[in-house]
Structure formats: structure tokens, C-alpha cells
Coordinates of C-alpha atoms and ligand atoms in Angstrom, one line a residue:
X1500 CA 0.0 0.0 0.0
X1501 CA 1.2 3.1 -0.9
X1502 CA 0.8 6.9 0.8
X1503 CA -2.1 7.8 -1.8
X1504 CA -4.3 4.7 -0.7
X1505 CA -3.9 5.4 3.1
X1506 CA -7.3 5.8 5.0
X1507 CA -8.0 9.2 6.8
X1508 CA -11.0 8.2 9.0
X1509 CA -12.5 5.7 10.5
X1510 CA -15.6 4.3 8.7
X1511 CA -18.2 4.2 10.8
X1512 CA -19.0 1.4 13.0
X1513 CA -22.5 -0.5 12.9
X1514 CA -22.9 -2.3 15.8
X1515 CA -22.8 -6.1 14.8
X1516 CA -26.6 -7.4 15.6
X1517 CA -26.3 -10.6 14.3
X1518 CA -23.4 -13.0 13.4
X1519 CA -23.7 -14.7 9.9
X1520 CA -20.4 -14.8 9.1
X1521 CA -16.8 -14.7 10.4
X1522 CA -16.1 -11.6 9.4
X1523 CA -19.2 -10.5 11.7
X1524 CA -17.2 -11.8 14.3
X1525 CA -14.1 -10.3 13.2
X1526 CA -15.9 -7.0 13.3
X1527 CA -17.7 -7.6 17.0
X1528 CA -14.1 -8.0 18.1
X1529 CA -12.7 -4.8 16.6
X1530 CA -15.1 -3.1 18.1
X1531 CA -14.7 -4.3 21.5
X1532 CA -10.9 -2.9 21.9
X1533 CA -11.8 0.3 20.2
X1534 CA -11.8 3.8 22.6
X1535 CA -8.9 3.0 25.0
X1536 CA -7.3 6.7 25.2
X1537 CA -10.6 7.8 27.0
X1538 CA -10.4 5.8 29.7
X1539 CA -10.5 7.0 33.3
X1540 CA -7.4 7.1 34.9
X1541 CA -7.0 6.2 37.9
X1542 CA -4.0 7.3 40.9
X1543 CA -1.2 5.7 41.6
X1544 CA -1.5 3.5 45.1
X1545 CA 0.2 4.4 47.7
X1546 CA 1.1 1.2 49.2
X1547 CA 4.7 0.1 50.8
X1548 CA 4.7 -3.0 48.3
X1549 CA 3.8 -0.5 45.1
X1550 CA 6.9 -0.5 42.2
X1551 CA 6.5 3.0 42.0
X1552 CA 7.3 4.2 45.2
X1553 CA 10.3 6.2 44.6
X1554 CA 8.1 7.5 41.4
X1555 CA 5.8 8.7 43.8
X1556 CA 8.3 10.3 46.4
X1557 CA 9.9 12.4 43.6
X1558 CA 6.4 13.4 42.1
X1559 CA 5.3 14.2 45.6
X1560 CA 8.0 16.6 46.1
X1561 CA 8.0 18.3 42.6
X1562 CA 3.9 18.6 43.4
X1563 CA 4.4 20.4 46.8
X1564 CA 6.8 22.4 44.9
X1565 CA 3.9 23.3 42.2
X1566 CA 1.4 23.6 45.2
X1567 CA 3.5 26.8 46.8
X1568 CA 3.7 29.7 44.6
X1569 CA 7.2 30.7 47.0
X1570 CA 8.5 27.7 45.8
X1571 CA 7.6 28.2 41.8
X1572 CA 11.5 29.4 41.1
X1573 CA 13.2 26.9 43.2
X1574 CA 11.0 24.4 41.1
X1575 CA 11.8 25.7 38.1
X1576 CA 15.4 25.8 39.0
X1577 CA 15.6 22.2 39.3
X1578 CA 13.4 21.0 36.2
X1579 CA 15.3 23.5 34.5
X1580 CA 18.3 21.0 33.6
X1581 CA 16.3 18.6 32.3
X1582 CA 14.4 20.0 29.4
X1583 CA 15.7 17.4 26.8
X1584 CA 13.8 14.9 28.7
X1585 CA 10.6 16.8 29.3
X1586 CA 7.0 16.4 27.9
X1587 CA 4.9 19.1 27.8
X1588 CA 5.6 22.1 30.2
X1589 CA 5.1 20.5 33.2
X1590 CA 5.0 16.8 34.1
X1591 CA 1.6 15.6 33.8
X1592 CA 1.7 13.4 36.8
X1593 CA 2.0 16.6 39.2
X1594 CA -1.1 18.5 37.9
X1595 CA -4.3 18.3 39.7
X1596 CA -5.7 15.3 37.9
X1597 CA -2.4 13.6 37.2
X1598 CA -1.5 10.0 38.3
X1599 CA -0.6 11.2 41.8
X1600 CA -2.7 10.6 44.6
X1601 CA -4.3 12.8 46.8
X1602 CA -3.4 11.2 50.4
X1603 CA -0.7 12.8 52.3
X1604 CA 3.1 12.2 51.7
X1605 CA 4.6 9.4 53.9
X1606 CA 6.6 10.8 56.5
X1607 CA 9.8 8.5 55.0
X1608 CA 9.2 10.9 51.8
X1609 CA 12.1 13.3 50.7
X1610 CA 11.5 16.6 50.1
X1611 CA 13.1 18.3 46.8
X1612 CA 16.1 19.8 48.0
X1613 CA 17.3 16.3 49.3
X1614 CA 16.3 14.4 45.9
X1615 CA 19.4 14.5 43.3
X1616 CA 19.6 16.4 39.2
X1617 CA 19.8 12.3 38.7
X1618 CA 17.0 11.3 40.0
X1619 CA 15.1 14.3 38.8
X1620 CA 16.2 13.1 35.6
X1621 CA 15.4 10.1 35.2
X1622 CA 12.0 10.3 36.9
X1623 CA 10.9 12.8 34.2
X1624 CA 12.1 10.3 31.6
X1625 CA 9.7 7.3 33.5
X1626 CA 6.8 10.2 33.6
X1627 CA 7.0 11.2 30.0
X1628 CA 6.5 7.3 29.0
X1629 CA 3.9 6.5 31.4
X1630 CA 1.4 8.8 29.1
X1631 CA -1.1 7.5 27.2
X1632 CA -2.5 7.4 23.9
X1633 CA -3.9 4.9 21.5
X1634 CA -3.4 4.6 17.6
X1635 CA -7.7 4.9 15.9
X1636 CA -9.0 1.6 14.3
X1637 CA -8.2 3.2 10.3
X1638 CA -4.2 3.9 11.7
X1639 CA -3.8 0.4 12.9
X1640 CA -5.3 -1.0 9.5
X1641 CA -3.0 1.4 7.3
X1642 CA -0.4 0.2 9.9
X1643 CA -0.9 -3.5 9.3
X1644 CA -1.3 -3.1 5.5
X1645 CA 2.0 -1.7 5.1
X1646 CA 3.5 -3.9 7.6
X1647 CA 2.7 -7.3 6.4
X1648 CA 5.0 -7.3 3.3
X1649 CA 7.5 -7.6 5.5
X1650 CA 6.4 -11.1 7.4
X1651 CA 6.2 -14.3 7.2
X1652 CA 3.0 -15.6 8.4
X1653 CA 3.7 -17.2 12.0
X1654 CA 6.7 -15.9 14.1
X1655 CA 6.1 -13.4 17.7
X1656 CA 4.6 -9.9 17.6
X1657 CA 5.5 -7.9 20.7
X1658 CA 4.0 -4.4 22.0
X1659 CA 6.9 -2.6 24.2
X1660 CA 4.3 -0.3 26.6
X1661 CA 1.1 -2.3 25.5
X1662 CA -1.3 -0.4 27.5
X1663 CA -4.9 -1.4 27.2
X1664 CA -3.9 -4.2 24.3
X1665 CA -5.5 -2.9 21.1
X1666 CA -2.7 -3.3 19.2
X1667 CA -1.4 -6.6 20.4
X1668 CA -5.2 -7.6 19.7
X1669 CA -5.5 -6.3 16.8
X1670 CA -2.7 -7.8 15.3
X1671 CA -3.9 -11.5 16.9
X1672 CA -6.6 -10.5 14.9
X1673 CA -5.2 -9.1 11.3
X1674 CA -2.1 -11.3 11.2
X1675 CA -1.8 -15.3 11.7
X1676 CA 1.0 -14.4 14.2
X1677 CA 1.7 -17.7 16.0
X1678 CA 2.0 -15.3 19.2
X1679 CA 1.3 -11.8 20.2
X1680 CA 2.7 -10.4 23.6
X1681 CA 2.2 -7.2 25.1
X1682 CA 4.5 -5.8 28.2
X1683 CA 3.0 -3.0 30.0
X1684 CA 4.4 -1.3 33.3
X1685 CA 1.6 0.1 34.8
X1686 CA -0.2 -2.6 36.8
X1687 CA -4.4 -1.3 36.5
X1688 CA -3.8 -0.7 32.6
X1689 CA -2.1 -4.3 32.1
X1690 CA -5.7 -5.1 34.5
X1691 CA -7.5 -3.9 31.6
X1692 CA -5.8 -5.8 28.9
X1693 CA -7.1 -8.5 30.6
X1694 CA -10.1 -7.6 31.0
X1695 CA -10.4 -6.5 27.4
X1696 CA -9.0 -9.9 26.5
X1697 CA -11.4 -11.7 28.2
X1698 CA -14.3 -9.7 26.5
X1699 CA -12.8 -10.6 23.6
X1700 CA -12.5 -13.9 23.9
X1701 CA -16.2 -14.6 25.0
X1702 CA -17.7 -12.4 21.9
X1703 CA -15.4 -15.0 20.3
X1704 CA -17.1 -18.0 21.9
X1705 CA -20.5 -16.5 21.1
X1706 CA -19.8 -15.4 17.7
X1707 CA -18.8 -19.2 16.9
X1708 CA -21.8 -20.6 18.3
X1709 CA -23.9 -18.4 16.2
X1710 CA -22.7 -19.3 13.0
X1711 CA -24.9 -21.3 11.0
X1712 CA -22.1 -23.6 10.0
X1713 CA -19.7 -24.2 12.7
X1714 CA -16.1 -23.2 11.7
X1715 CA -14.0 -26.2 11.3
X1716 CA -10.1 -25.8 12.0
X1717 CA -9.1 -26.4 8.3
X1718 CA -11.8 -24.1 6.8
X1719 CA -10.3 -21.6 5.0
X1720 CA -11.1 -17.8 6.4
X1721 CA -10.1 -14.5 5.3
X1722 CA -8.9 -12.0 7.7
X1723 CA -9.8 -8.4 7.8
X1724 CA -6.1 -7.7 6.5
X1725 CA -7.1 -9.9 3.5
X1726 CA -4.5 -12.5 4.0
X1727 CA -6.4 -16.6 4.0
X1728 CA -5.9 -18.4 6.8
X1729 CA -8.1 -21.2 8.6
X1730 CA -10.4 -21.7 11.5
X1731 CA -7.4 -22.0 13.7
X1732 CA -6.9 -18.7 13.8
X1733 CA -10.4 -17.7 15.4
X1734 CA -10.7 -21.7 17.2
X1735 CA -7.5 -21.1 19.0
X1736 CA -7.4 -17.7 19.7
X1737 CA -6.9 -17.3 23.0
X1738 CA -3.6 -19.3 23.1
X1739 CA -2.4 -16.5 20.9
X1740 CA -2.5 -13.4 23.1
X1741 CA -0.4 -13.3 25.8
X1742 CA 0.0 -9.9 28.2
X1743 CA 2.7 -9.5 30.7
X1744 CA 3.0 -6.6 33.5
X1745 CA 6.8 -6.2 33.5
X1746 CA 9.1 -3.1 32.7
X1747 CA 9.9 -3.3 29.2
X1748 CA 13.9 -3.3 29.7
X1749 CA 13.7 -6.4 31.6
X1750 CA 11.9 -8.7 28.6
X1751 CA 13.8 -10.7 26.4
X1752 CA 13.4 -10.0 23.1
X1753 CA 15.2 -12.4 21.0
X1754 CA 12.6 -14.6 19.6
X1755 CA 10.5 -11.4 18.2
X1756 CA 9.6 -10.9 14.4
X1757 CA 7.9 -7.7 15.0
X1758 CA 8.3 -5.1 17.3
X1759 CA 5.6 -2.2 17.9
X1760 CA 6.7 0.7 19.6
X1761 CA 4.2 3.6 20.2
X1762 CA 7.1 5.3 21.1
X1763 CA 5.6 9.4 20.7
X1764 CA 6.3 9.9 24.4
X1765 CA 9.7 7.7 24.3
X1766 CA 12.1 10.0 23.2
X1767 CA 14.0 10.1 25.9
X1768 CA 14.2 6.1 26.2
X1769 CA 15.0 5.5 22.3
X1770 CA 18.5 5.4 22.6
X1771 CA 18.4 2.8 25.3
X1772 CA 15.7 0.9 23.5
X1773 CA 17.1 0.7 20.2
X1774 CA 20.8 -1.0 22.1
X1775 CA 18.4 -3.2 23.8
X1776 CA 16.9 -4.0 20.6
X1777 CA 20.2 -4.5 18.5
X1778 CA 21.4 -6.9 21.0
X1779 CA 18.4 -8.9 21.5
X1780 CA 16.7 -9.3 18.1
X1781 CA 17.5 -11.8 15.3
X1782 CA 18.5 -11.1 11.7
X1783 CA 15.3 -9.8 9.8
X1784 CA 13.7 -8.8 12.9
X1785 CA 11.1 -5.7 11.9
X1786 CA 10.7 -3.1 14.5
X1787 CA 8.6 0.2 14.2
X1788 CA 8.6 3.3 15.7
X1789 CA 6.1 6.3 16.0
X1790 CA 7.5 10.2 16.1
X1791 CA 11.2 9.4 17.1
X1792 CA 13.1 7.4 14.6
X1793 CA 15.8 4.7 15.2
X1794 CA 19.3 5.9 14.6
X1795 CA 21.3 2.6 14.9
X1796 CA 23.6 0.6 12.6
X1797 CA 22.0 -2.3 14.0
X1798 CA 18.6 -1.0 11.7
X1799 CA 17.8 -0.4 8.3
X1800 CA 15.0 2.2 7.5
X1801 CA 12.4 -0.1 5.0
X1802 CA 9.5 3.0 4.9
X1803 CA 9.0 5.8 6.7
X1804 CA 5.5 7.6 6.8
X1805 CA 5.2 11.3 7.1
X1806 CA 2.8 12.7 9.8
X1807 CA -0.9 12.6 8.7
X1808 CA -0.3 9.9 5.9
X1809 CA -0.5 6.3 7.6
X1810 CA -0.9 8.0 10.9
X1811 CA -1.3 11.6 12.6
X1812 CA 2.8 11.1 13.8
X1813 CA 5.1 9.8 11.5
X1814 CA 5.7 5.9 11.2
X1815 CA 8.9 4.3 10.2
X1816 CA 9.6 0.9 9.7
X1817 CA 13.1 -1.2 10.2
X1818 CA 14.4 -4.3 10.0
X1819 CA 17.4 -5.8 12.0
X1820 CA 20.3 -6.1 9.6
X1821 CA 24.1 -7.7 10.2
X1822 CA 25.3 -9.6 13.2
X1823 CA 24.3 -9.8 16.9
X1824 CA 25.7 -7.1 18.8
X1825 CA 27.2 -6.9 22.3
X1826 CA 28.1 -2.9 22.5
X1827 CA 25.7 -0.3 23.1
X1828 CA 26.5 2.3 20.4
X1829 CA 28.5 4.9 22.7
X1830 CA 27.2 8.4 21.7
X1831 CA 23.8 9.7 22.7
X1832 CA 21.7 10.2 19.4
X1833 CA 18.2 11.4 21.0
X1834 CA 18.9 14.5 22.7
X1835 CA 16.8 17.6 22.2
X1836 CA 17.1 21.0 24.1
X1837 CA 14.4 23.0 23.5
X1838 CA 14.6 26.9 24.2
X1839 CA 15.4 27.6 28.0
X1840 CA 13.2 31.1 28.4
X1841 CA 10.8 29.8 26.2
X1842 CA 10.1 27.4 28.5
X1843 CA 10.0 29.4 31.7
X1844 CA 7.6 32.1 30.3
X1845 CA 4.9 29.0 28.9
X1846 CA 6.0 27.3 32.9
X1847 CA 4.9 30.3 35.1
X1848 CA 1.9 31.1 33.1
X1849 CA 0.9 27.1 34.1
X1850 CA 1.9 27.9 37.4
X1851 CA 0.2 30.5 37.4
X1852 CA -3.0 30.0 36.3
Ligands
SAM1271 C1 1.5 5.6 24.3 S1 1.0 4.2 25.3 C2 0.7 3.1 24.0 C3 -0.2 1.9 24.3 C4 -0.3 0.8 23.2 N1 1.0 0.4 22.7 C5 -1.1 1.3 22.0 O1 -0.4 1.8 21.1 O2 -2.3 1.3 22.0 C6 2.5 3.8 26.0 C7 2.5 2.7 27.1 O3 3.8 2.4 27.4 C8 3.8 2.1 28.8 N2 5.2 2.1 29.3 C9 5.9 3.2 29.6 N3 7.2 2.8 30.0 C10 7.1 1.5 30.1 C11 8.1 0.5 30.4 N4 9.3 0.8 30.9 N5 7.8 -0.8 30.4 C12 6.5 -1.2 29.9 N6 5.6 -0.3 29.6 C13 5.9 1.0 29.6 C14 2.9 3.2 29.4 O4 2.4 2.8 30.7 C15 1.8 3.3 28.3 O5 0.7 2.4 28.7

């Protein structure tokens, strides 16, 4: 598929009344992961046990910060530094209806001035990833059409940052993958994967059951990508999907065929993510990327999609060329620094406001 045949909206979706036919229940099913970026979002526990407590220390101190108009400059003092790694003005997390909770700080937490430019650092990195955002229905079928020349049927999709699961779904779904895995962080929205999963999975039941010739494991069907495959792929769906809650550095990649990054808010991440990926990843490995681009030896650039072609943000798509690799590439490629005052005038008319 080329630029010029790209959808620009999503057609609109008749709820599916009645199954006659598998690509009924192909539909129900697309419709049941749609609508993901509107969920609510709810705070971040504040329990000993929780993964993110020193996420929540350093967010509680930066918030107290935001809360105190006397402490606006020394806040601004110490996100100053860190602009490369910023999204947005301010962090997200810290603003009245970000991911922090209301409750009290815990006595054990820091204040600012005892939390270090490091740590500052890479907390803003983890924040800028945790936001989230969903690819529409018509992106991820431009995606998978341009995708698919580039794989063999079978081998292991994986989403790094899966969120709610629509894309690892939809690709169970448009693709006869012989696995799709999704890593998320955050523990509720990996919860809702589930959830979402299981949804799917019973429309799937039901949808079978109300065919008027039950689908037999050889009979051929057509997927919504167009590519022929057999009842199998609908039959033995379930055993396809497969979500994990883990941090996405500490998955082992190497037997994935294609790797989906939404990675718009990863920019600070990519550099680290692409060694990770050159070390990991076999030979003819594909791997794409949204907004920030992979600038590795380890990756060759197959297409790359403008903003508001294939997608709103640009899309490119690599594959893993030459030998494994040990060595991180030394230099850091992903830096940005935006304009310093530019920054302070848009941060104290936030703060102010
Ligand atoms: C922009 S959302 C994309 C969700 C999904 N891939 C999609 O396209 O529909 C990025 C997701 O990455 C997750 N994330 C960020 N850092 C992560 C990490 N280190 N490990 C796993 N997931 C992470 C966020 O929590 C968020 O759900």
C-alpha cells in the first residue's frame, strides 16, 4: 500500500446485531478494543509494596513544589536542567488530575532539595513514558497493511508499553502471528488488557456458536487484512494473546519478528531501546517506531510515513540487519534541548494559572 491509498477516518461502525459470518465476528471483536485513550485514569497506590514508590516520592516533592507559589522558582530551578527529557511544560503526573494521589506524603518521603539532578532526571524520563494514547481503528489497518510485506506468516509480535492491548489484539486478529505479547508497566492498565482480552474472547465463543455452519479448523477464512488463513486462527485464539506486567527493559526480546513501539512519548528512552533492541533481536527482525526514529547501525530504515499519511505522527519501519551485537553504540543520538526562556515564560503562566 502506498501513501495515496492510506485511510484518513474511521468508517463508521455499525454495531454487529447478528453474526452470519466470520467476518461478523471479526468486526464484534474490533469493536470491542476500540476507545482506550478515554479511559479513566485512575492514581497511583500508595502502598509500601507498590513498584512505583520512589516515582511517587519524587512526584510528591515536585507537586508540593507546584502547590506553593514561594517555591515556583526553586522548582523551576531544578526541572530547568532537564528540558531534553521533558514532555509538555510541566509533568503531567504533578497537575491536579495527574496519576498522583491525593493522600498525604509518607513521612519517610524526601523533600526536593534532598532528591538528586539524577534522580530528577530520570524520573521525568519514566513520567514522559507513562502517558497515554492509542493509535484509531483506520491507523492500525493502514499500519498492518504496510507492515505485512515484510512477514512471514507465524513468528512473535511484541508491544513494548502495551497499554490497554489494542494493538497486540488487533494484530492477533489481522495477522496469523503464532504469538502476540504485550509488556506493560503500569499494573491497572495491564488489568485492563485482561479484561479486554477476556471480553474478547467470550464475543469469540459466542460469535462461533452463532454461526450457522460451525467453523472447522481447516476451513479456509479471510482476515480483515485480507490474508487466508483457517479456523485455527479464530478456534484457538486465546492461546495466541499473551499480556505480561513487567518493565519493558527487563523482557527478552530475541525470539520477536515484530516489534511495535508507540514510542511518541519515548524519546527520551529511544536510545536505550534501540541497544536493547540491536542486542536482542535476530536477523530480519522488523521493529517500528512512532515520532522518534531509530538511529542505529544495528537497523535499516524499509518506509518511513510522514505525519498525517499512515498515521497523525510519522511511522517508520526497520528491519534488524548484520550480526548480533554486544556494544551499546556509545554516543547519545536522542537529545533535544528546547529553548530555556521559552520554556520558563509558557511554565509560570501554568503555574500561574
Ligand atoms: C502511548 S501508550 C501506547 C499503548 C499501546 N502500545 C497502544 O499503542 O495502544 C505507551 C504505554 O507504554 C507504557 N510504558 C511506559 N514505560 C514502560 C516501560 N518501561 N515498560 C513497559 N511499559 C511502559 C505506558 O504505561 C503506556 O501504557
Amino acid at each position: 500500500m502506498n501513501s495515496t491509498t492510506f485511510r484518513t477516518v474511521n468508517l463508521p461502525a455499525t454495531p454487529v446485531q447478528r453474526v452470519r459470518q466470520p467476518a461478523d465476528i471479526f468486526e464484534a471483536l474490533l469493536q470491542s478494543i476500540q476507545g482506550g485513550e478515554s479511559h479513566a485514569r485512575p492514581t497511583l497506590e500508595l502502598t509500601p509494596d507498590s513498584p512505583f514508590m520512589p516515582f511517587l516520592e519524587i512526584g510528591y516533592a515536585l507537586r508540593a513544589c507546584m502547590e506553593r507559589p514561594a517555591r515556583h522558582d526553586y522548582l523551576l530551578q531544578r526541572l530547568r536542567p532537564h528540558l531534553s527529557v521533558m514532555v509538555g511544560t510541566l509533568p503531567a503526573s504533578i497537575q491536579p488530575m495527574g496519576m498522583l494521589p491525593k493522600l498525604a506524603p509518607l513521612p519517610s518521603f524526601r523533600q526536593l532539595e534532598e532528591i538528586s539532578d539524577d534522580e530528577i532526571h530520570h524520573w521525568l524520563i519514566q513520567e514522559g513514558g507513562l502517558i497515554y494514547g492509542e493509535m484509531q481503528r483506520f491507523e492500525l489497518e493502514n499500519y498492518f497493511d504496510a507492515v505485512k510485506a515484510y512477514l512471514a506468516p507465524g513468528g512473535i509480535m511484541v508491544d513494548l508499553g502495551s497499554g490497554l492491548g489494542k494493538v497486540v489484539m488487533t494484530a492477533a486478529l489481522s495477522f496469523p502471528f503464532t504469538r502476540c505479547i504485550g509488556v506493560e508497566l503500569m499494573n491497572y492498565r495491564h488489568r485492563l488488557a485482561q479484561e479486554r482480552l477476556v471480553r474478547v474472547l467470550t464475543l469469540t465463543r459466542q460469535g462461533l456458536e452463532a454461526l450457522s455452519e460451525p467453523l472447522k479448523p481447516e476451513t479456509p477464512l479471510r482476515l480483515p487484512t485480507g490474508i487466508t488463513v483457517n479456523g485455527r486462527h479464530l478456534l484457538e485464539l486465546g492461546a495466541r494473546i499473551v499480556f505480561i506486567e513487567n518493565d519493558m527493559f527487563k523482557v527478552d526480546l530475541r525470539g520477536a519478528s515484530l516489534v511495535f513501539l508507540y514510542s511518541t512519548c519515548f524519546g527520551p528512552l529511544m536510545d536505550a531501546l534501540s541497544n536493547k533492541l540491536a542486542r536482542e533481536l535476530p536477523e530480519g527482525a522488523v521493529v517500528t517506531t512512532t515520532t522518534y526514529s531509530i538511529r542505529h547501525p544495528a537497523f535499516q530504515l524499509l518506509e518511513s510515513h510522514p505525519p498525517g499519511t499512515l498515521s497523525w505522527t510519522s511511522v517508520m519501519i526497520y528491519r534488524r540487519v548484520g550480526p548480533p551485537m554486544s556494544e551499546p553504540a556509545a554516543e547519545t543520538r536522542y537529545l533535544h534541548q528546547p529553548d530555556v526562556e521559552a520554556w520558563e515564560t509558557r511554565a509560570r503562566e501554568e503555574l500561574g494559572s
